Short mmCIF file of C-alpha atoms and ligand atoms in Angstrom, two decimals:
data_model
loop_
_atom_site.label_atom_id
_atom_site.label_comp_id
_atom_site.label_asym_id
_atom_site.label_seq_id
_atom_site.Cartn_x
_atom_site.Cartn_y
_atom_site.Cartn_z
CA MET T 1 105.40 -6.60 -32.77
CA ASP T 2 102.77 -8.10 -30.55
CA PRO T 3 101.22 -5.65 -28.03
CA SER T 4 102.57 -7.83 -25.20
CA THR T 5 106.07 -6.98 -26.44
CA VAL T 6 105.31 -3.32 -27.18
CA VAL T 7 103.99 -2.82 -23.65
CA VAL T 8 107.36 -3.88 -22.24
CA HIS T 9 109.66 -1.94 -24.58
CA ALA T 10 107.91 1.22 -25.82
CA GLY T 11 108.76 4.63 -24.37
CA ARG T 12 112.27 3.73 -23.23
CA PRO T 13 115.33 6.00 -23.50
CA ALA T 14 117.74 5.40 -26.43
CA ARG T 15 120.07 2.45 -25.86
CA VAL T 16 123.39 4.29 -25.52
CA PRO T 17 126.15 3.48 -23.05
CA ASP T 18 125.23 4.28 -19.46
CA ALA T 19 121.66 5.23 -20.34
CA PRO T 20 119.07 4.08 -17.81
CA LEU T 21 116.57 1.47 -19.04
CA GLY T 22 113.59 3.60 -18.11
CA GLU T 23 112.76 7.30 -17.82
CA SER T 24 112.72 8.76 -14.33
CA PRO T 25 110.16 11.21 -13.00
CA VAL T 26 111.53 14.76 -13.03
CA PHE T 27 110.62 16.55 -9.82
CA SER T 28 110.90 20.10 -11.05
CA SER T 29 108.27 22.77 -11.55
CA THR T 30 110.80 24.84 -13.45
CA TYR T 31 113.26 24.34 -16.30
CA ILE T 32 116.21 26.52 -17.30
CA ALA T 33 115.14 28.98 -20.01
CA GLY T 34 116.18 28.53 -23.64
CA GLY T 35 114.62 25.12 -24.42
CA ASP T 36 111.19 23.82 -25.44
CA ARG T 37 109.99 22.75 -22.00
CA GLY T 38 109.19 25.98 -20.31
CA TYR T 39 107.39 24.90 -17.18
CA GLY T 40 106.32 21.91 -15.09
CA ARG T 41 102.67 22.24 -16.14
CA PHE T 42 103.70 21.79 -19.79
CA ASP T 43 106.03 18.80 -19.83
CA ASN T 44 107.66 16.00 -17.83
CA ASP T 45 109.84 13.05 -18.87
CA ALA T 46 107.68 10.57 -16.96
CA TRP T 47 104.52 11.75 -18.73
CA ALA T 48 106.26 11.57 -22.10
CA ALA T 49 107.43 7.97 -21.56
CA LEU T 50 103.92 6.84 -20.54
CA GLU T 51 102.33 8.79 -23.41
CA THR T 52 104.69 7.24 -25.96
CA THR T 53 103.92 3.75 -24.65
CA LEU T 54 100.14 4.26 -24.66
CA GLY T 55 100.38 5.91 -28.08
CA GLU T 56 102.21 2.92 -29.56
CA LEU T 57 99.72 0.49 -28.05
CA GLU T 58 96.62 2.35 -29.26
CA GLY T 59 98.04 3.60 -32.57
CA GLY T 60 98.17 7.36 -31.96
CA ARG T 61 99.68 10.07 -29.72
CA GLY T 62 99.10 9.85 -25.99
CA LEU T 63 98.36 12.60 -23.50
CA THR T 64 98.12 11.95 -19.76
CA PHE T 65 95.92 13.76 -17.24
CA ALA T 66 95.51 13.98 -13.48
CA SER T 67 92.68 11.42 -13.59
CA GLY T 68 90.31 9.72 -15.99
CA MET T 69 87.75 12.40 -15.09
CA ALA T 70 90.24 15.16 -15.95
CA ALA T 71 90.72 13.54 -19.36
CA ALA T 72 86.92 13.34 -19.81
CA ALA T 73 86.52 17.00 -18.77
CA ALA T 74 89.14 18.11 -21.33
CA LEU T 75 87.28 16.11 -24.00
CA PHE T 76 83.88 17.62 -23.14
CA ASP T 77 85.52 21.02 -23.33
CA LEU T 78 85.93 20.37 -27.08
CA VAL T 79 82.14 20.51 -27.50
CA PRO T 80 81.02 24.01 -28.57
CA VAL T 81 78.80 25.87 -26.09
CA GLY T 82 75.25 24.63 -26.61
CA GLY T 83 76.52 21.60 -28.58
CA ARG T 84 75.13 18.11 -28.18
CA VAL T 85 76.76 14.95 -26.85
CA VAL T 86 75.34 11.46 -27.41
CA ALA T 87 76.31 9.32 -24.44
CA PRO T 88 75.51 5.80 -23.19
CA GLN T 89 72.53 5.07 -21.00
CA HIS T 90 74.90 3.01 -18.85
CA ALA T 91 78.53 4.03 -18.41
CA TYR T 92 80.82 5.14 -15.60
CA SER T 93 78.55 7.24 -13.38
CA GLY T 94 81.19 9.95 -12.86
CA VAL T 95 81.37 10.66 -16.59
CA LEU T 96 77.58 10.68 -16.91
CA GLY T 97 77.35 12.94 -13.84
CA LEU T 98 79.80 15.42 -15.35
CA LEU T 99 77.70 15.53 -18.53
CA ASP T 100 74.55 16.10 -16.47
CA GLN T 101 76.28 18.90 -14.58
CA GLN T 102 77.28 20.59 -17.82
CA ALA T 103 73.80 20.11 -19.24
CA SER T 104 72.26 21.66 -16.13
CA THR T 105 74.20 24.89 -16.67
CA GLY T 106 73.34 24.99 -20.39
CA ARG T 107 76.98 24.38 -21.34
CA LEU T 108 75.89 21.44 -23.55
CA LYS T 109 73.00 19.09 -24.30
CA VAL T 110 73.06 15.35 -23.68
CA ASP T 111 71.12 12.48 -25.25
CA ARG T 112 71.47 9.08 -23.63
CA VAL T 113 71.21 5.91 -25.71
CA ASP T 114 71.67 2.17 -25.31
CA VAL T 115 75.16 1.73 -26.82
CA ALA T 116 74.41 -1.88 -27.70
CA ASP T 117 71.61 -0.64 -29.99
CA THR T 118 73.54 0.40 -33.10
CA ALA T 119 70.48 1.70 -34.97
CA ALA T 120 69.38 3.88 -32.02
CA VAL T 121 72.87 5.37 -31.57
CA SER T 122 73.26 5.98 -35.31
CA ALA T 123 69.94 7.84 -35.37
CA ALA T 124 70.73 9.87 -32.23
CA VAL T 125 74.14 10.99 -33.47
CA VAL T 126 72.82 12.86 -36.49
CA GLY T 127 73.52 16.54 -35.80
CA ALA T 128 75.51 15.81 -32.62
CA ASP T 129 78.97 17.24 -31.87
CA MET T 130 80.33 14.30 -29.89
CA LEU T 131 79.61 10.60 -29.54
CA TRP T 132 80.85 9.11 -26.27
CA ILE T 133 81.07 5.32 -26.27
CA GLU T 134 82.10 3.01 -23.47
CA SER T 135 82.57 -0.68 -24.25
CA PRO T 136 82.16 -2.89 -22.34
CA THR T 137 80.09 -0.53 -20.18
CA ASN T 138 80.59 -0.01 -16.47
CA PRO T 139 78.91 -1.86 -14.74
CA ALA T 140 76.21 -3.21 -17.11
CA MET T 141 78.79 -4.96 -19.34
CA GLU T 142 77.03 -4.03 -22.58
CA VAL T 143 79.12 -4.23 -25.73
CA ALA T 144 78.93 -1.51 -28.42
CA ASP T 145 79.76 -2.15 -32.06
CA VAL T 146 82.71 0.25 -32.02
CA ALA T 147 83.39 0.15 -35.78
CA ALA T 148 79.75 0.70 -36.79
CA LEU T 149 79.20 3.48 -34.24
CA SER T 150 82.49 5.18 -35.16
CA ALA T 151 81.46 5.16 -38.82
CA ALA T 152 78.01 6.57 -37.95
CA GLY T 153 79.50 9.23 -35.66
CA ARG T 154 82.07 10.34 -38.18
CA ALA T 155 79.51 10.43 -41.00
CA ALA T 156 77.43 12.73 -38.79
CA GLY T 157 80.45 14.98 -38.18
CA ALA T 158 80.66 14.11 -34.47
CA VAL T 159 83.95 13.51 -32.65
CA VAL T 160 83.91 9.85 -31.58
CA ILE T 161 85.41 9.03 -28.18
CA VAL T 162 85.76 5.52 -26.75
CA ASP T 163 86.34 4.96 -23.05
CA ASN T 164 88.56 1.88 -23.30
CA THR T 165 89.14 1.45 -19.57
CA PHE T 166 87.58 -2.02 -19.23
CA ALA T 167 89.16 -3.49 -22.36
CA THR T 168 92.64 -1.93 -22.04
CA PRO T 169 94.80 -1.22 -25.12
CA LEU T 170 95.81 -4.88 -25.17
CA LEU T 171 92.32 -6.24 -25.81
CA GLN T 172 90.75 -3.50 -27.94
CA GLN T 173 92.18 -0.69 -30.10
CA PRO T 174 89.29 1.69 -30.88
CA LEU T 175 91.36 3.99 -33.13
CA LYS T 176 91.85 1.04 -35.48
CA LEU T 177 88.07 0.53 -35.39
CA GLY T 178 87.53 4.13 -36.55
CA ALA T 179 87.19 6.17 -33.33
CA ASP T 180 88.81 9.62 -33.12
CA VAL T 181 89.97 9.45 -29.51
CA VAL T 182 90.52 6.71 -26.93
CA MET T 183 90.18 7.63 -23.27
CA HIS T 184 91.37 5.66 -20.22
CA SER T 185 91.06 5.76 -16.52
CA ALA T 186 94.71 4.70 -16.19
CA THR T 187 93.93 4.36 -12.49
CA LYS T 188 92.58 0.92 -13.36
CA PHE T 189 94.29 -1.83 -15.41
CA ILE T 190 97.01 0.40 -16.88
CA ALA T 191 98.55 1.32 -13.53
CA GLY T 192 97.16 -1.91 -12.15
CA HIS T 193 98.14 -1.79 -8.48
CA SER T 194 95.46 0.38 -6.87
CA ASP T 195 98.00 3.02 -5.91
CA VAL T 196 97.61 5.72 -8.57
CA VAL T 197 94.86 7.99 -9.93
CA LEU T 198 95.62 8.94 -13.53
CA GLY T 199 93.93 9.46 -16.89
CA ALA T 200 94.99 9.31 -20.52
CA ILE T 201 93.77 9.92 -24.01
CA VAL T 202 95.24 8.76 -27.31
CA THR T 203 94.41 10.14 -30.75
CA ALA T 204 95.93 9.92 -34.22
CA ASP T 205 94.43 13.31 -35.12
CA ASP T 206 97.11 15.98 -34.60
CA ASN T 207 94.58 18.83 -34.41
CA LEU T 208 92.64 17.08 -31.68
CA TRP T 209 95.84 16.25 -29.80
CA THR T 210 96.97 19.89 -29.97
CA SER T 211 93.57 21.16 -28.75
CA LEU T 212 93.59 18.70 -25.87
CA GLU T 213 97.17 19.47 -24.90
CA ALA T 214 96.29 23.18 -24.83
CA ARG T 215 93.40 22.36 -22.48
CA ARG T 216 95.66 20.33 -20.19
CA ARG T 217 97.97 23.35 -19.92
CA SER T 218 95.24 25.85 -19.34
CA LEU T 219 92.92 23.78 -17.13
CA GLY T 220 95.96 22.49 -15.26
CA ALA T 221 94.78 18.90 -14.73
CA ILE T 222 98.29 17.48 -15.09
CA PRO T 223 99.50 14.16 -13.70
CA GLY T 224 102.07 14.15 -10.93
CA PRO T 225 105.47 12.90 -12.17
CA MET T 226 105.49 10.11 -9.58
CA GLU T 227 102.00 8.95 -10.59
CA ALA T 228 102.98 8.84 -14.26
CA TRP T 229 106.11 6.88 -13.40
CA LEU T 230 104.18 4.43 -11.22
CA ALA T 231 101.57 3.95 -13.95
CA LEU T 232 104.24 3.18 -16.54
CA ARG T 233 105.93 0.77 -14.16
CA GLY T 234 102.59 -0.96 -13.67
CA LEU T 235 101.81 -0.92 -17.39
CA ARG T 236 104.94 -2.96 -18.20
CA THR T 237 103.28 -6.08 -16.75
CA LEU T 238 99.78 -5.48 -18.15
CA ALA T 239 99.93 -8.41 -20.56
CA LEU T 240 100.79 -10.88 -17.81
CA ARG T 241 98.34 -9.42 -15.28
CA LEU T 242 95.56 -9.43 -17.81
CA GLU T 243 96.24 -12.97 -18.95
CA ARG T 244 95.84 -14.28 -15.44
CA ALA T 245 92.96 -12.00 -14.43
CA GLN T 246 91.08 -12.78 -17.61
CA SER T 247 91.44 -16.52 -17.24
CA ASN T 248 90.30 -16.17 -13.61
CA ALA T 249 87.28 -14.14 -14.79
CA ALA T 250 86.29 -16.78 -17.35
CA PHE T 251 86.60 -19.52 -14.74
CA LEU T 252 84.52 -17.58 -12.20
CA ALA T 253 81.88 -16.62 -14.78
CA GLU T 254 81.23 -20.31 -15.54
CA ARG T 255 81.10 -21.22 -11.85
CA LEU T 256 78.80 -18.31 -11.02
CA LEU T 257 76.46 -19.23 -13.85
CA ALA T 258 75.85 -22.57 -12.13
CA HIS T 259 75.55 -21.11 -8.61
CA PRO T 260 72.05 -21.42 -7.10
CA ARG T 261 72.25 -17.95 -5.48
CA VAL T 262 73.11 -16.18 -8.74
CA SER T 263 70.32 -15.24 -11.15
CA ARG T 264 72.38 -13.58 -13.90
CA VAL T 265 76.03 -13.33 -14.90
CA ARG T 266 77.06 -10.52 -17.20
CA TYR T 267 80.36 -11.35 -18.90
CA PRO T 268 80.92 -11.03 -22.66
CA GLY T 269 83.08 -14.15 -22.58
CA LEU T 270 80.05 -16.34 -21.88
CA PRO T 271 78.66 -17.78 -25.15
CA ASP T 272 75.08 -16.78 -24.21
CA ASP T 273 75.95 -13.22 -23.23
CA PRO T 274 74.18 -10.64 -25.47
CA GLY T 275 77.55 -8.98 -26.21
CA HIS T 276 79.49 -12.19 -26.87
CA GLU T 277 79.65 -12.18 -30.67
CA ARG T 278 80.44 -8.50 -30.92
CA ALA T 279 83.12 -8.70 -28.24
CA ALA T 280 84.65 -11.76 -29.94
CA ALA T 281 84.81 -9.83 -33.22
CA GLN T 282 86.36 -6.60 -31.93
CA MET T 283 88.33 -7.63 -28.84
CA SER T 284 91.23 -10.06 -28.48
CA GLY T 285 89.94 -11.16 -25.07
CA PHE T 286 86.90 -10.60 -22.87
CA GLY T 287 88.62 -8.85 -19.99
CA ALA T 288 88.57 -9.28 -16.24
CA ILE T 289 85.39 -7.50 -15.16
CA LEU T 290 82.06 -9.20 -14.71
CA ALA T 291 78.80 -8.41 -12.97
CA ILE T 292 76.35 -10.69 -11.21
CA GLU T 293 72.77 -10.27 -10.07
CA LEU T 294 71.36 -12.28 -7.19
CA GLY T 295 67.68 -11.92 -7.97
CA GLY T 296 67.05 -10.52 -4.50
CA ASP T 297 67.07 -7.14 -2.81
CA ALA T 298 69.86 -4.66 -2.18
CA GLY T 299 70.40 -6.00 1.34
CA GLY T 300 71.30 -9.50 0.21
CA ALA T 301 73.80 -8.22 -2.36
CA GLN T 302 75.26 -5.84 0.19
CA ARG T 303 75.71 -8.72 2.66
CA VAL T 304 77.61 -10.74 0.04
CA CYS T 305 80.00 -7.82 -0.47
CA GLU T 306 80.49 -7.53 3.28
CA SER T 307 81.02 -11.29 3.77
CA THR T 308 84.17 -11.85 1.73
CA ALA T 309 87.52 -12.35 3.37
CA LEU T 310 89.84 -12.38 0.35
CA TRP T 311 87.90 -10.26 -2.14
CA VAL T 312 88.26 -6.59 -1.22
CA HIS T 313 84.98 -4.75 -0.70
CA ALA T 314 85.88 -1.49 -2.39
CA THR T 315 85.13 0.67 -5.35
CA SER T 316 87.51 0.85 -8.33
CA LEU T 317 88.77 -1.99 -10.46
CA GLY T 318 91.67 -3.26 -12.52
CA GLY T 319 94.09 -3.88 -9.66
CA VAL T 320 95.98 -7.09 -8.98
CA GLU T 321 93.63 -7.60 -6.00
CA SER T 322 90.12 -8.93 -6.68
CA MET T 323 87.49 -6.37 -5.68
CA LEU T 324 83.74 -6.32 -5.56
CA GLU T 325 80.97 -3.86 -4.82
CA ARG T 326 77.25 -3.33 -5.19
CA ARG T 327 77.20 -0.40 -7.57
CA ARG T 328 73.85 1.01 -6.46
CA ARG T 329 75.34 1.70 -3.02
CA TRP T 330 76.37 4.95 -4.74
CA PRO T 331 73.45 7.38 -5.07
CA ALA T 332 75.02 8.63 -8.32
CA GLU T 333 74.79 5.22 -10.01
CA VAL T 334 72.29 5.06 -12.89
CA PRO T 335 68.89 3.93 -11.48
CA THR T 336 68.39 1.34 -14.25
CA ILE T 337 71.36 -0.61 -12.87
CA PRO T 338 69.71 -3.31 -10.71
CA GLU T 339 69.92 -2.81 -6.92
CA ASP T 340 71.32 -6.33 -6.53
CA LEU T 341 74.04 -6.03 -9.19
CA ILE T 342 77.54 -6.70 -7.88
CA ARG T 343 80.50 -5.72 -10.03
CA LEU T 344 83.50 -8.03 -9.75
CA SER T 345 86.97 -6.87 -10.75
CA VAL T 346 88.93 -10.07 -10.98
CA GLY T 347 92.57 -9.98 -9.90
CA ILE T 348 95.53 -12.29 -10.27
CA GLU T 349 95.14 -14.49 -7.19
CA HIS T 350 94.70 -18.26 -7.48
CA PRO T 351 91.29 -19.03 -9.00
CA ASP T 352 90.44 -21.68 -6.39
CA ASP T 353 90.98 -19.18 -3.56
CA LEU T 354 88.82 -16.61 -5.32
CA TRP T 355 86.07 -19.13 -5.90
CA SER T 356 85.96 -20.54 -2.37
CA ASP T 357 85.74 -17.05 -0.83
CA LEU T 358 83.03 -15.94 -3.25
CA ASP T 359 81.10 -19.15 -2.76
CA GLN T 360 81.13 -18.84 1.05
CA ALA T 361 80.07 -15.16 0.78
CA LEU T 362 77.17 -16.06 -1.53
CA LYS T 363 76.03 -18.73 0.91
CA ALA T 364 76.53 -16.51 4.00
C1 PLP E 401 85.05 3.28 -17.23
C2 PLP E 401 85.59 4.42 -16.41
N1 PLP E 401 85.86 5.57 -17.01
C3 PLP E 401 86.35 6.64 -16.31
C4 PLP E 401 86.56 6.56 -14.96
C5 PLP E 401 87.07 7.77 -14.21
O1 PLP E 401 88.44 7.63 -13.98
P1 PLP E 401 89.23 8.20 -12.69
O2 PLP E 401 88.64 7.58 -11.49
O3 PLP E 401 90.66 7.83 -12.98
O4 PLP E 401 89.03 9.70 -12.71
C6 PLP E 401 86.30 5.37 -14.29
C7 PLP E 401 86.51 5.27 -12.82
O5 PLP E 401 85.99 4.37 -12.17
C8 PLP E 401 85.80 4.27 -15.04
O6 PLP E 401 85.52 3.09 -14.46
#
C-alpha cells in the first residue's frame, strides 16, 4: 500500500468486536508479574503502536526514545570506546555538539565531512566505526547521496545512520537505500503539532535493534506514554500535512528567489539547487524546509525574524505553524553557516497569507 495509507492504518489493534480503533497510552510504571512486560521502563502500548507504524513506513523495526537527542545518544553508545565517527560538516548542531562532547572526553573520535561530497565521505569512512548522515542537512539544506554513502559505509564496516528528520518516512526511506538505521526527531514532522518532544530509530537489523533497546532500558531515555500517543495521533495526518506544507514551500521558494532582498534560496525543489537532481532521485518530494540568505549582516536577518506577524519566530520545525529563525543566533550553530541565513519551516496555512507576511517582514 501507499505510505499515505500505511500512515493511517499501521499499528492499530486487531479489528475484533468492541476493540478500540487506536491503542491508548498506559499510565502504569508497574505490571502484574508473570508476563513479558516487567516494568514501565521496558514497554508501553503507546510506544509499541508508534514503533509499529514507523517500522512499517521505514521498512524495519521501530524504537522510540525520550527525544531525538536521546536516540542519537543511544546510537553513539554503539561506537566502541576510542572508535571513530564520520559526521557531516553541517547537521543539527545538537547532534554535532554531542559528538564534540564525546570526543573531548576521549570517548570517541570524530571526522567532519561535506555530506554532499560523495568521494570525500567515501574516503573518510575507511576504518571508521560509524557514518552519520543527515539529508537534507539542517539548516544548510545539502543533499547526500544516501545510496552511495550507505554502500561506502557498509563496505568499510561502519554502521550507517541517516537522520531522516527533514525528509520524513513519507519522502525518503533510507533503509531501502542501504542504510543500517534511520533516526528521527519525532518532535518535528512526525508529531507535527509543536507539542511533543520525542525521538525514534528504525532498523531492519535485529542485532542492532536489540542492542539499542538494551540501551534504552539501561540509559532510561524512554518516551512518556502521553507523548508517544500524541506523536502517533499527529503522525496519522502526516501525508496531508506534508502535501500542503510542501506545496507551500515550493511556492514560497519561487517567490523568494525573485525577491530583491533575498540573495540565495536553499531548497532542493528548485531546479538550480545543487542538491536538486539527487533529491529528485532519492526522495518522493522535496519537503517543507528551506533556508534563505539576505546578503547582509546578522542584524538585518534578525530584524526580518522579529518583524513577522503570522510566521512564528521560534526554533524547531515541522509543525503545522510556519516558523522561522536565524540559526546563528545560537552560539552552538556551526560557524560556517552564514550569519544571515534564516531557516523557514513551512506550515499548512494559506500560501498567500504566508507570502504577504514574509514579504512585509523582508521589506521592514
Ligand atoms: C535534524 C535534527 N535531528 C535531531 C534533532 C534533535 O531532536 P530533539 O530536539 O527531538 O531531541 C533535531 C532537533 O532540532 C533536528 O532538527
